[in-house]
Amino acid sequence: MNPVDIITKKRDGGEHTATELYFLVRGMVNDAIPDYQLAAWAMAVFFRGMSDAEATQLTLAMAESGDTLDLHDAVAPGVLIVDKHSSGGVGDKTTLAVGPIVAACGLPVGKMSGRGLSFSGGTIDKLESIRGWSPDLSEERFRRQLREIGLVIAGQTADLAPADKRLYALRDVTGTVPSLPLIAASIMSKKLAAGADAIVLDVKCGRGAFMEKLDDARALARLMVAIGAGAGRSVTALITGMEQPLGNAVGNALEVREAIATLHSHGPADFQALVERVSAEMLLLGDPACPSLDGARQQVQKAIGSGAAFEKLVAFVATQGGDPAQVYHPERLPSAPVQRTLVAQSSGYIHAIDAREVGLAVVEMGGGRKKKGDAIDFGVGAVCQAKVGARVSAGDPLCAVYAADEASASVALSRLGAAWRVEEGTADPLPVILDRIVGG
Ligand code: URA
């Protein structure tokens, strides 16, 4: 088989066979196909797209391109391995609360998570703001912890989906990241390789997400649900709003504090609602005894109300080397020394908060990386005090800024000042769940 034939076939709008896609993926992993040919093919896919069947075959080939995990020996017989994936957004600390809740309901959660990317934070960076906590676990420790605690969150340990690593790096520098089939295959191949039987996808949509338009988010969600069905997995996709930051806190330790508050039922309403919904969707997919979404939601609320979810978080943090005292006393988490408040310049209603600008302001303060390997300042960030739909008077607080020094606080204040839009007419609060797509 010749890579040139595969490139020209896609360039001319043809449909790949499974054999062609497996050949291509093998060439990504053993370097038999050079970068320029893979890049040309990715660009052809960008313009010509893929059928659901092609995207499914590409996903399976990428999932099988390296190690694959089977975690069933670490859970009780008959229990499904349910994973969740968020496409990333500003203030998205959902895994920090969902993991302990679902595990406290008896469904084991063994997850591989990532670090921050551009304006969007990452679960591993957030958890590392807890003193001593480590994402580096051997496969044996991962399995033991899943068996004993029922909750593990680790960095990518095994050599999962190496074809995706190569292709993603090429897409990143050839303008081909925003291709729906390539995004879907990239995400789903990693979930399949990590051993998920069922997956809840949180596809974020809006200025604070990588997918800005609702139609694009829906198309991506539909494709991933179809790939899941083609691969024999149950997938539920929620499309969730990311026009403004999720919850109030943006910044690593601040987000851990907010997740802890949520496990005590004191989370911001939008975040609490999303956490409960994602948790319930995971239970519905993974627990054969779970009768309905409402039944699942009741289980979730019981796990929060009884304190079981919070205790699960404590056990999980301690088992991965973290200091449980910082979970019991979140005020002991890292906190930036300079605190300033952004106030409303005029009276009115909040019509918009540019979530991307909030995320970028936090990165600028040191809460994220501007280049690979940058150290993170865990204590910096922003806490929204008034969100879209709220009425404010001139001088009311809009946002608290936590900065390392006066200079970065004033840069952040002016950037954040431009992110809040206050106008005279009323504005409705923004919905969190925009749509739900399930396999047919
Ligand atoms: N996240 C991924 O893992 N892959 C993509 O292509 C885009 C987002």
Tab-separated table of N, CA and C in Angstrom, residues 71-227:
chain	number	residue	atom	x	y	z
A	71	LEU	N	-9.262	-3.124	33.140
A	71	LEU	CA	-9.312	-2.915	34.592
A	71	LEU	C	-10.332	-3.815	35.285
A	72	HIS	N	-10.928	-4.747	34.546
A	72	HIS	CA	-12.013	-5.522	35.149
A	72	HIS	C	-11.552	-6.363	36.336
A	73	ASP	N	-10.266	-6.752	36.343
A	73	ASP	CA	-9.819	-7.559	37.490
A	73	ASP	C	-9.690	-6.709	38.761
A	74	ALA	N	-9.784	-5.384	38.619
A	74	ALA	CA	-9.664	-4.514	39.796
A	74	ALA	C	-11.026	-4.058	40.318
A	75	VAL	N	-12.096	-4.559	39.719
A	75	VAL	CA	-13.442	-4.186	40.197
A	75	VAL	C	-14.264	-5.465	40.371
A	76	ALA	N	-15.376	-5.351	41.060
A	76	ALA	CA	-16.204	-6.536	41.327
A	76	ALA	C	-16.751	-7.106	40.012
A	77	PRO	N	-17.000	-8.421	39.982
A	77	PRO	CA	-17.499	-9.038	38.746
A	77	PRO	C	-18.776	-8.357	38.259
A	78	GLY	N	-18.841	-8.113	36.959
A	78	GLY	CA	-20.059	-7.526	36.380
A	78	GLY	C	-20.099	-6.004	36.416
A	79	VAL	N	-19.173	-5.384	37.194
A	79	VAL	CA	-19.174	-3.918	37.273
A	79	VAL	C	-18.540	-3.342	36.011
A	80	LEU	N	-19.164	-2.295	35.476
A	80	LEU	CA	-18.627	-1.680	34.264
A	80	LEU	C	-17.583	-0.625	34.619
A	81	ILE	N	-16.641	-0.450	33.717
A	81	ILE	CA	-15.657	0.634	33.873
A	81	ILE	C	-16.235	1.847	33.144
A	82	VAL	N	-16.588	2.859	33.927
A	82	VAL	CA	-17.185	4.062	33.337
A	82	VAL	C	-16.188	5.209	33.452
A	83	ASP	N	-15.939	5.878	32.348
A	83	ASP	CA	-15.002	7.002	32.349
A	83	ASP	C	-15.792	8.268	32.027
A	84	LYS	N	-15.209	9.392	32.307
A	84	LYS	CA	-15.798	10.658	31.855
A	84	LYS	C	-14.722	11.451	31.137
A	85	HIS	N	-15.165	12.274	30.225
A	85	HIS	CA	-14.194	13.122	29.532
A	85	HIS	C	-14.810	14.496	29.347
A	86	SER	N	-14.043	15.511	29.688
A	86	SER	CA	-14.495	16.870	29.410
A	86	SER	C	-13.611	17.428	28.310
A	87	SER	N	-14.233	18.160	27.389
A	87	SER	CA	-13.418	18.726	26.314
A	87	SER	C	-12.655	19.964	26.788
A	88	GLY	N	-12.825	20.336	28.062
A	88	GLY	CA	-11.988	21.381	28.645
A	88	GLY	C	-12.618	22.759	28.588
A	89	GLY	N	-12.508	23.469	29.690
A	89	GLY	CA	-13.073	24.808	29.723
A	89	GLY	C	-12.591	25.562	30.949
A	90	VAL	N	-12.884	26.854	30.978
A	90	VAL	CA	-12.386	27.726	32.045
A	90	VAL	C	-13.170	27.466	33.342
A	91	GLY	N	-12.440	27.092	34.389
A	91	GLY	CA	-13.076	26.808	35.686
A	91	GLY	C	-13.649	25.401	35.769
A	92	ASP	N	-13.262	24.538	34.817
A	92	ASP	CA	-13.828	23.183	34.815
A	92	ASP	C	-13.063	22.273	35.776
A	93	LYS	N	-13.621	22.162	36.994
A	93	LYS	CA	-13.008	21.301	37.999
A	93	LYS	C	-13.931	20.128	38.287
A	94	THR	N	-14.738	19.743	37.287
A	94	THR	CA	-15.806	18.760	37.492
A	94	THR	C	-15.279	17.415	38.006
A	95	THR	N	-14.174	16.934	37.433
A	95	THR	CA	-13.660	15.613	37.846
A	95	THR	C	-13.347	15.576	39.340
A	96	LEU	N	-12.896	16.714	39.905
A	96	LEU	CA	-12.502	16.730	41.312
A	96	LEU	C	-13.682	16.413	42.230
A	97	ALA	N	-14.882	16.752	41.793
A	97	ALA	CA	-16.062	16.461	42.615
A	97	ALA	C	-16.771	15.191	42.146
A	98	VAL	N	-16.828	14.997	40.825
A	98	VAL	CA	-17.556	13.838	40.278
A	98	VAL	C	-16.878	12.522	40.678
A	99	GLY	N	-15.554	12.478	40.609
A	99	GLY	CA	-14.823	11.236	40.934
A	99	GLY	C	-15.206	10.725	42.318
A	100	PRO	N	-15.043	11.542	43.380
A	100	PRO	CA	-15.396	11.072	44.722
A	100	PRO	C	-16.882	10.720	44.877
A	101	ILE	N	-17.750	11.471	44.218
A	101	ILE	CA	-19.190	11.191	44.364
A	101	ILE	C	-19.522	9.819	43.771
A	102	VAL	N	-19.074	9.598	42.540
A	102	VAL	CA	-19.414	8.338	41.858
A	102	VAL	C	-18.781	7.159	42.601
A	103	ALA	N	-17.540	7.337	43.051
A	103	ALA	CA	-16.882	6.255	43.797
A	103	ALA	C	-17.625	5.997	45.111
A	104	ALA	N	-18.094	7.076	45.753
A	104	ALA	CA	-18.838	6.898	47.021
A	104	ALA	C	-20.165	6.188	46.779
A	105	CYS	N	-20.678	6.274	45.565
A	105	CYS	CA	-21.925	5.554	45.231
A	105	CYS	C	-21.643	4.098	44.874
A	106	GLY	N	-20.378	3.704	44.909
A	106	GLY	CA	-20.036	2.298	44.694
A	106	GLY	C	-19.576	1.960	43.288
A	107	LEU	N	-19.505	2.952	42.408
A	107	LEU	CA	-19.026	2.683	41.043
A	107	LEU	C	-17.562	3.133	40.958
A	108	PRO	N	-16.633	2.189	40.733
A	108	PRO	CA	-15.211	2.573	40.743
A	108	PRO	C	-14.859	3.530	39.605
A	109	VAL	N	-13.982	4.482	39.906
A	109	VAL	CA	-13.539	5.453	38.901
A	109	VAL	C	-12.009	5.401	38.831
A	110	GLY	N	-11.494	4.933	37.714
A	110	GLY	CA	-10.046	4.916	37.503
A	110	GLY	C	-9.764	5.746	36.266
A	111	LYS	N	-9.205	6.941	36.463
A	111	LYS	CA	-9.134	7.913	35.360
A	111	LYS	C	-7.716	8.343	35.065
A	112	MET	N	-7.456	8.552	33.786
A	112	MET	CA	-6.216	9.235	33.418
A	112	MET	C	-6.593	10.641	33.000
A	113	SER	N	-5.960	11.615	33.590
A	113	SER	CA	-6.319	13.015	33.294
A	113	SER	C	-5.110	13.772	32.786
A	114	GLY	N	-5.394	14.980	32.309
A	114	GLY	CA	-4.327	15.757	31.682
A	114	GLY	C	-4.011	17.038	32.433
A	115	ARG	N	-3.083	17.779	31.856
A	115	ARG	CA	-2.686	19.072	32.418
A	115	ARG	C	-3.360	20.192	31.629
A	116	GLY	N	-3.156	21.414	32.095
A	116	GLY	CA	-3.790	22.558	31.449
A	116	GLY	C	-3.328	22.724	30.009
A	117	LEU	N	-4.210	23.301	29.211
A	117	LEU	CA	-3.900	23.545	27.800
A	117	LEU	C	-4.435	24.933	27.476
A	118	SER	N	-3.535	25.844	27.114
A	118	SER	CA	-3.927	27.214	26.777
A	118	SER	C	-4.738	27.842	27.920
A	119	PHE	N	-5.938	28.374	27.619
A	119	PHE	CA	-6.720	29.083	28.643
A	119	PHE	C	-7.456	28.137	29.580
A	120	SER	N	-7.427	26.823	29.291
A	120	SER	CA	-8.199	25.866	30.078
A	120	SER	C	-7.274	25.097	31.021
A	121	GLY	N	-7.661	25.005	32.288
A	121	GLY	CA	-6.828	24.303	33.268
A	121	GLY	C	-6.913	22.795	33.096
A	122	GLY	N	-6.128	22.060	33.878
A	122	GLY	CA	-6.131	20.600	33.793
A	122	GLY	C	-6.263	19.988	35.181
A	123	THR	N	-6.938	18.835	35.245
A	123	THR	CA	-7.201	18.183	36.535
A	123	THR	C	-5.915	17.880	37.311
A	124	ILE	N	-4.889	17.402	36.595
A	124	ILE	CA	-3.649	17.018	37.299
A	124	ILE	C	-2.992	18.251	37.932
A	125	ASP	N	-2.941	19.361	37.207
A	125	ASP	CA	-2.357	20.593	37.776
A	125	ASP	C	-3.145	21.013	39.021
A	126	LYS	N	-4.465	20.919	38.936
A	126	LYS	CA	-5.291	21.356	40.073
A	126	LYS	C	-4.992	20.502	41.303
A	127	LEU	N	-4.963	19.172	41.091
A	127	LEU	CA	-4.719	18.282	42.239
A	127	LEU	C	-3.319	18.468	42.802
A	128	GLU	N	-2.372	18.858	41.950
A	128	GLU	CA	-1.009	19.055	42.452
A	128	GLU	C	-0.896	20.272	43.370
A	129	SER	N	-1.953	21.072	43.463
A	129	SER	CA	-1.877	22.163	44.437
A	129	SER	C	-2.047	21.634	45.866
A	130	ILE	N	-2.425	20.367	46.004
A	130	ILE	CA	-2.479	19.746	47.343
A	130	ILE	C	-1.079	19.190	47.650
A	131	ARG	N	-0.517	19.628	48.755
A	131	ARG	CA	0.864	19.262	49.102
A	131	ARG	C	1.072	17.745	49.061
A	132	GLY	N	2.045	17.302	48.284
A	132	GLY	CA	2.443	15.882	48.274
A	132	GLY	C	1.672	15.016	47.293
A	133	TRP	N	0.533	15.483	46.796
A	133	TRP	CA	-0.286	14.634	45.911
A	133	TRP	C	0.472	14.352	44.617
A	134	SER	N	0.439	13.096	44.178
A	134	SER	CA	1.182	12.749	42.960
A	134	SER	C	0.316	11.985	41.959
A	135	PRO	N	0.469	12.332	40.664
A	135	PRO	CA	-0.275	11.608	39.625
A	135	PRO	C	0.507	10.416	39.079
A	136	ASP	N	1.734	10.205	39.592
A	136	ASP	CA	2.598	9.171	39.007
A	136	ASP	C	2.405	7.851	39.732
A	137	LEU	N	1.691	6.944	39.108
A	137	LEU	CA	1.407	5.653	39.726
A	137	LEU	C	1.810	4.551	38.764
A	138	SER	N	2.389	3.480	39.294
A	138	SER	CA	2.637	2.310	38.440
A	138	SER	C	1.280	1.678	38.131
A	139	GLU	N	1.271	0.837	37.096
A	139	GLU	CA	0.001	0.197	36.753
A	139	GLU	C	-0.488	-0.663	37.919
A	140	GLU	N	0.479	-1.280	38.625
A	140	GLU	CA	0.088	-2.147	39.744
A	140	GLU	C	-0.567	-1.327	40.860
A	141	ARG	N	0.013	-0.138	41.163
A	141	ARG	CA	-0.582	0.722	42.213
A	141	ARG	C	-1.945	1.240	41.786
A	142	PHE	N	-2.039	1.564	40.488
A	142	PHE	CA	-3.316	2.054	39.941
A	142	PHE	C	-4.413	1.012	40.200
A	143	ARG	N	-4.095	-0.247	39.862
A	143	ARG	CA	-5.090	-1.313	40.034
A	143	ARG	C	-5.417	-1.529	41.507
A	144	ARG	N	-4.365	-1.518	42.369
A	144	ARG	CA	-4.593	-1.774	43.800
A	144	ARG	C	-5.487	-0.682	44.398
A	145	GLN	N	-5.172	0.578	44.036
A	145	GLN	CA	-5.967	1.692	44.587
A	145	GLN	C	-7.414	1.631	44.085
A	146	LEU	N	-7.574	1.241	42.818
A	146	LEU	CA	-8.941	1.140	42.277
A	146	LEU	C	-9.721	0.083	43.058
A	147	ARG	N	-9.036	-1.017	43.386
A	147	ARG	CA	-9.672	-2.110	44.132
A	147	ARG	C	-9.990	-1.655	45.556
A	148	GLU	N	-9.028	-0.960	46.204
A	148	GLU	CA	-9.174	-0.688	47.633
A	148	GLU	C	-9.974	0.576	47.929
A	149	ILE	N	-9.770	1.640	47.125
A	149	ILE	CA	-10.431	2.924	47.404
A	149	ILE	C	-11.580	3.170	46.435
A	150	GLY	N	-11.436	2.620	45.218
A	150	GLY	CA	-12.485	2.833	44.211
A	150	GLY	C	-12.322	4.136	43.449
A	151	LEU	N	-11.231	4.869	43.704
A	151	LEU	CA	-11.007	6.141	43.001
A	151	LEU	C	-9.511	6.357	42.764
A	152	VAL	N	-9.142	6.500	41.516
A	152	VAL	CA	-7.752	6.789	41.147
A	152	VAL	C	-7.780	7.848	40.053
A	153	ILE	N	-6.937	8.863	40.179
A	153	ILE	CA	-6.748	9.820	39.076
A	153	ILE	C	-5.247	9.908	38.850
A	154	ALA	N	-4.834	9.526	37.663
A	154	ALA	CA	-3.393	9.473	37.393
A	154	ALA	C	-3.088	10.220	36.112
A	155	GLY	N	-1.816	10.547	35.931
A	155	GLY	CA	-1.363	11.073	34.643
A	155	GLY	C	-1.306	9.905	33.678
A	156	GLN	N	-1.014	10.204	32.420
A	156	GLN	CA	-0.961	9.141	31.415
A	156	GLN	C	0.260	8.271	31.711
A	157	THR	N	0.046	7.067	32.298
A	157	THR	CA	1.205	6.236	32.650
A	157	THR	C	1.561	5.277	31.522
A	158	ALA	N	0.573	4.504	31.091
A	158	ALA	CA	0.874	3.500	30.073
A	158	ALA	C	1.079	4.195	28.716
A	159	ASP	N	1.626	3.479	27.786
A	159	ASP	CA	1.848	4.006	26.444
A	159	ASP	C	0.547	3.840	25.653
A	160	LEU	N	-0.423	4.690	26.006
A	160	LEU	CA	-1.755	4.563	25.413
A	160	LEU	C	-1.839	5.358	24.117
A	161	ALA	N	-2.413	4.759	23.099
A	161	ALA	CA	-2.682	5.428	21.824
A	161	ALA	C	-1.502	6.284	21.322
A	162	PRO	N	-0.330	5.663	21.128
A	162	PRO	CA	0.819	6.461	20.666
A	162	PRO	C	0.590	7.096	19.282
A	163	ALA	N	-0.283	6.491	18.478
A	163	ALA	CA	-0.562	7.098	17.166
A	163	ALA	C	-1.159	8.488	17.360
A	164	ASP	N	-1.995	8.635	18.399
A	164	ASP	CA	-2.594	9.948	18.643
A	164	ASP	C	-1.532	10.971	19.019
A	165	LYS	N	-0.545	10.524	19.811
A	165	LYS	CA	0.515	11.472	20.222
A	165	LYS	C	1.186	12.044	18.964
A	166	ARG	N	1.538	11.165	18.022
A	166	ARG	CA	2.239	11.640	16.814
A	166	ARG	C	1.319	12.519	15.968
A	167	LEU	N	0.096	12.042	15.742
A	167	LEU	CA	-0.801	12.785	14.864
A	167	LEU	C	-1.186	14.129	15.495
A	168	TYR	N	-1.428	14.125	16.823
A	168	TYR	CA	-1.838	15.373	17.476
A	168	TYR	C	-0.732	16.430	17.351
A	169	ALA	N	0.514	15.994	17.564
A	169	ALA	CA	1.640	16.940	17.481
A	169	ALA	C	1.721	17.545	16.069
A	170	LEU	N	1.449	16.738	15.068
A	170	LEU	CA	1.470	17.252	13.684
A	170	LEU	C	0.291	18.187	13.418
A	171	ARG	N	-0.885	17.789	13.905
A	171	ARG	CA	-2.071	18.636	13.707
A	171	ARG	C	-1.862	19.999	14.344
A	172	ASP	N	-1.222	19.974	15.502
A	172	ASP	CA	-1.004	21.197	16.271
A	172	ASP	C	-0.247	22.248	15.459
A	173	VAL	N	0.629	21.797	14.560
A	173	VAL	CA	1.467	22.759	13.817
A	173	VAL	C	1.096	22.819	12.335
A	174	THR	N	-0.039	22.231	11.950
A	174	THR	CA	-0.422	22.289	10.530
A	174	THR	C	-1.855	22.792	10.352
A	175	GLY	N	-2.408	23.397	11.384
A	175	GLY	CA	-3.747	23.988	11.259
A	175	GLY	C	-4.848	22.947	11.100
A	176	THR	N	-4.627	21.720	11.571
A	176	THR	CA	-5.642	20.676	11.364
A	176	THR	C	-6.226	20.156	12.680
A	177	VAL	N	-5.996	20.888	13.774
A	177	VAL	CA	-6.642	20.469	15.032
A	177	VAL	C	-8.171	20.522	14.903
A	178	PRO	N	-8.755	21.601	14.334
A	178	PRO	CA	-10.231	21.681	14.388
A	178	PRO	C	-10.958	20.823	13.341
A	179	SER	N	-10.550	19.602	13.159
A	179	SER	CA	-11.253	18.674	12.261
A	179	SER	C	-12.089	17.740	13.136
A	180	LEU	N	-13.414	17.740	12.954
A	180	LEU	CA	-14.264	16.948	13.856
A	180	LEU	C	-13.872	15.476	13.917
A	181	PRO	N	-13.692	14.774	12.768
A	181	PRO	CA	-13.342	13.363	12.892
A	181	PRO	C	-11.985	13.144	13.561
A	182	LEU	N	-11.044	14.078	13.333
A	182	LEU	CA	-9.729	13.896	13.968
A	182	LEU	C	-9.803	14.171	15.474
A	183	ILE	N	-10.604	15.163	15.875
A	183	ILE	CA	-10.772	15.406	17.320
A	183	ILE	C	-11.459	14.196	17.959
A	184	ALA	N	-12.547	13.747	17.332
A	184	ALA	CA	-13.320	12.642	17.913
A	184	ALA	C	-12.464	11.382	18.028
A	185	ALA	N	-11.696	11.073	16.979
A	185	ALA	CA	-10.858	9.869	17.013
A	185	ALA	C	-9.765	10.012	18.074
A	186	SER	N	-9.237	11.230	18.229
A	186	SER	CA	-8.179	11.471	19.210
A	186	SER	C	-8.712	11.224	20.631
A	187	ILE	N	-9.860	11.804	20.936
A	187	ILE	CA	-10.425	11.669	22.288
A	187	ILE	C	-10.857	10.220	22.543
A	188	MET	N	-11.625	9.675	21.613
A	188	MET	CA	-12.220	8.357	21.853
A	188	MET	C	-11.160	7.246	21.850
A	189	SER	N	-10.101	7.395	21.056
A	189	SER	CA	-9.078	6.335	21.037
A	189	SER	C	-8.427	6.218	22.416
A	190	LYS	N	-8.218	7.374	23.083
A	190	LYS	CA	-7.572	7.323	24.397
A	190	LYS	C	-8.515	6.707	25.432
A	191	LYS	N	-9.806	7.014	25.325
A	191	LYS	CA	-10.789	6.446	26.272
A	191	LYS	C	-10.881	4.932	26.080
A	192	LEU	N	-10.905	4.486	24.820
A	192	LEU	CA	-11.009	3.042	24.565
A	192	LEU	C	-9.743	2.327	25.046
A	193	ALA	N	-8.591	2.936	24.763
A	193	ALA	CA	-7.335	2.295	25.181
A	193	ALA	C	-7.244	2.209	26.704
A	194	ALA	N	-7.860	3.179	27.393
A	194	ALA	CA	-7.808	3.179	28.862
A	194	ALA	C	-8.834	2.217	29.461
A	195	GLY	N	-9.561	1.512	28.623
A	195	GLY	CA	-10.391	0.410	29.125
A	195	GLY	C	-11.827	0.745	29.458
A	196	ALA	N	-12.343	1.882	28.970
A	196	ALA	CA	-13.713	2.259	29.330
A	196	ALA	C	-14.741	1.370	28.627
A	197	ASP	N	-15.720	0.869	29.416
A	197	ASP	CA	-16.873	0.180	28.824
A	197	ASP	C	-17.936	1.197	28.433
A	198	ALA	N	-17.992	2.265	29.196
A	198	ALA	CA	-19.015	3.296	28.979
A	198	ALA	C	-18.390	4.652	29.290
A	199	ILE	N	-18.872	5.673	28.604
A	199	ILE	CA	-18.222	6.985	28.729
A	199	ILE	C	-19.279	8.087	28.792
A	200	VAL	N	-19.104	9.012	29.734
A	200	VAL	CA	-19.921	10.232	29.740
A	200	VAL	C	-19.033	11.361	29.223
A	201	LEU	N	-19.483	11.981	28.146
A	201	LEU	CA	-18.713	13.073	27.544
A	201	LEU	C	-19.340	14.401	27.932
A	202	ASP	N	-18.503	15.321	28.367
A	202	ASP	CA	-18.961	16.672	28.677
A	202	ASP	C	-18.349	17.568	27.600
A	203	VAL	N	-19.150	17.833	26.567
A	203	VAL	CA	-18.633	18.616	25.440
A	203	VAL	C	-18.965	20.083	25.700
A	204	LYS	N	-17.925	20.857	25.944
A	204	LYS	CA	-18.141	22.242	26.356
A	204	LYS	C	-18.237	23.153	25.134
A	205	CYS	N	-19.053	24.165	25.287
A	205	CYS	CA	-19.359	24.997	24.133
A	205	CYS	C	-19.444	26.466	24.545
A	206	GLY	N	-18.690	27.317	23.872
A	206	GLY	CA	-18.745	28.752	24.173
A	206	GLY	C	-17.359	29.357	24.187
A	207	ARG	N	-17.290	30.620	24.570
A	207	ARG	CA	-16.020	31.359	24.528
A	207	ARG	C	-14.933	30.743	25.418
A	208	GLY	N	-15.342	30.057	26.469
A	208	GLY	CA	-14.346	29.481	27.387
A	208	GLY	C	-14.024	28.040	27.058
A	209	ALA	N	-14.388	27.609	25.827
A	209	ALA	CA	-14.140	26.217	25.428
A	209	ALA	C	-13.435	26.217	24.080
A	210	PHE	N	-12.957	25.043	23.663
A	210	PHE	CA	-12.292	24.968	22.361
A	210	PHE	C	-13.317	24.942	21.224
A	211	MET	N	-14.556	24.554	21.538
A	211	MET	CA	-15.630	24.501	20.537
A	211	MET	C	-16.567	25.670	20.859
A	212	GLU	N	-16.604	26.682	20.006
A	212	GLU	CA	-17.375	27.874	20.369
A	212	GLU	C	-18.835	27.800	19.959
A	213	LYS	N	-19.119	27.098	18.837
A	213	LYS	CA	-20.498	27.133	18.315
A	213	LYS	C	-21.266	25.883	18.715
A	214	LEU	N	-22.557	26.088	19.049
A	214	LEU	CA	-23.399	24.977	19.506
A	214	LEU	C	-23.501	23.885	18.432
A	215	ASP	N	-23.653	24.275	17.175
A	215	ASP	CA	-23.785	23.277	16.106
A	215	ASP	C	-22.533	22.402	16.006
A	216	ASP	N	-21.363	23.026	16.168
A	216	ASP	CA	-20.110	22.255	16.101
A	216	ASP	C	-20.018	21.293	17.288
A	217	ALA	N	-20.398	21.796	18.472
A	217	ALA	CA	-20.332	20.946	19.677
A	217	ALA	C	-21.277	19.755	19.522
A	218	ARG	N	-22.474	20.036	18.972
A	218	ARG	CA	-23.441	18.943	18.761
A	218	ARG	C	-22.902	17.923	17.761
A	219	ALA	N	-22.312	18.427	16.684
A	219	ALA	CA	-21.788	17.516	15.655
A	219	ALA	C	-20.661	16.656	16.238
A	220	LEU	N	-19.803	17.273	17.052
A	220	LEU	CA	-18.708	16.509	17.667
A	220	LEU	C	-19.277	15.457	18.625
A	221	ALA	N	-20.254	15.876	19.427
A	221	ALA	CA	-20.851	14.940	20.395
A	221	ALA	C	-21.516	13.781	19.663
A	222	ARG	N	-22.274	14.088	18.597
A	222	ARG	CA	-22.958	13.026	17.832
A	222	ARG	C	-21.956	12.038	17.259
A	223	LEU	N	-20.859	12.579	16.742
A	223	LEU	CA	-19.852	11.703	16.131
A	223	LEU	C	-19.220	10.799	17.200
A	224	MET	N	-18.930	11.362	18.370
A	224	MET	CA	-18.288	10.537	19.409
A	224	MET	C	-19.259	9.476	19.930
A	225	VAL	N	-20.535	9.825	20.013
A	225	VAL	CA	-21.538	8.835	20.425
A	225	VAL	C	-21.609	7.716	19.369
A	226	ALA	N	-21.563	8.099	18.085
A	226	ALA	CA	-21.614	7.099	17.001
A	226	ALA	C	-20.362	6.217	17.023
A	227	ILE	N	-19.204	6.816	17.282
A	227	ILE	CA	-17.969	6.022	17.361
A	227	ILE	C	-18.080	5.031	18.519
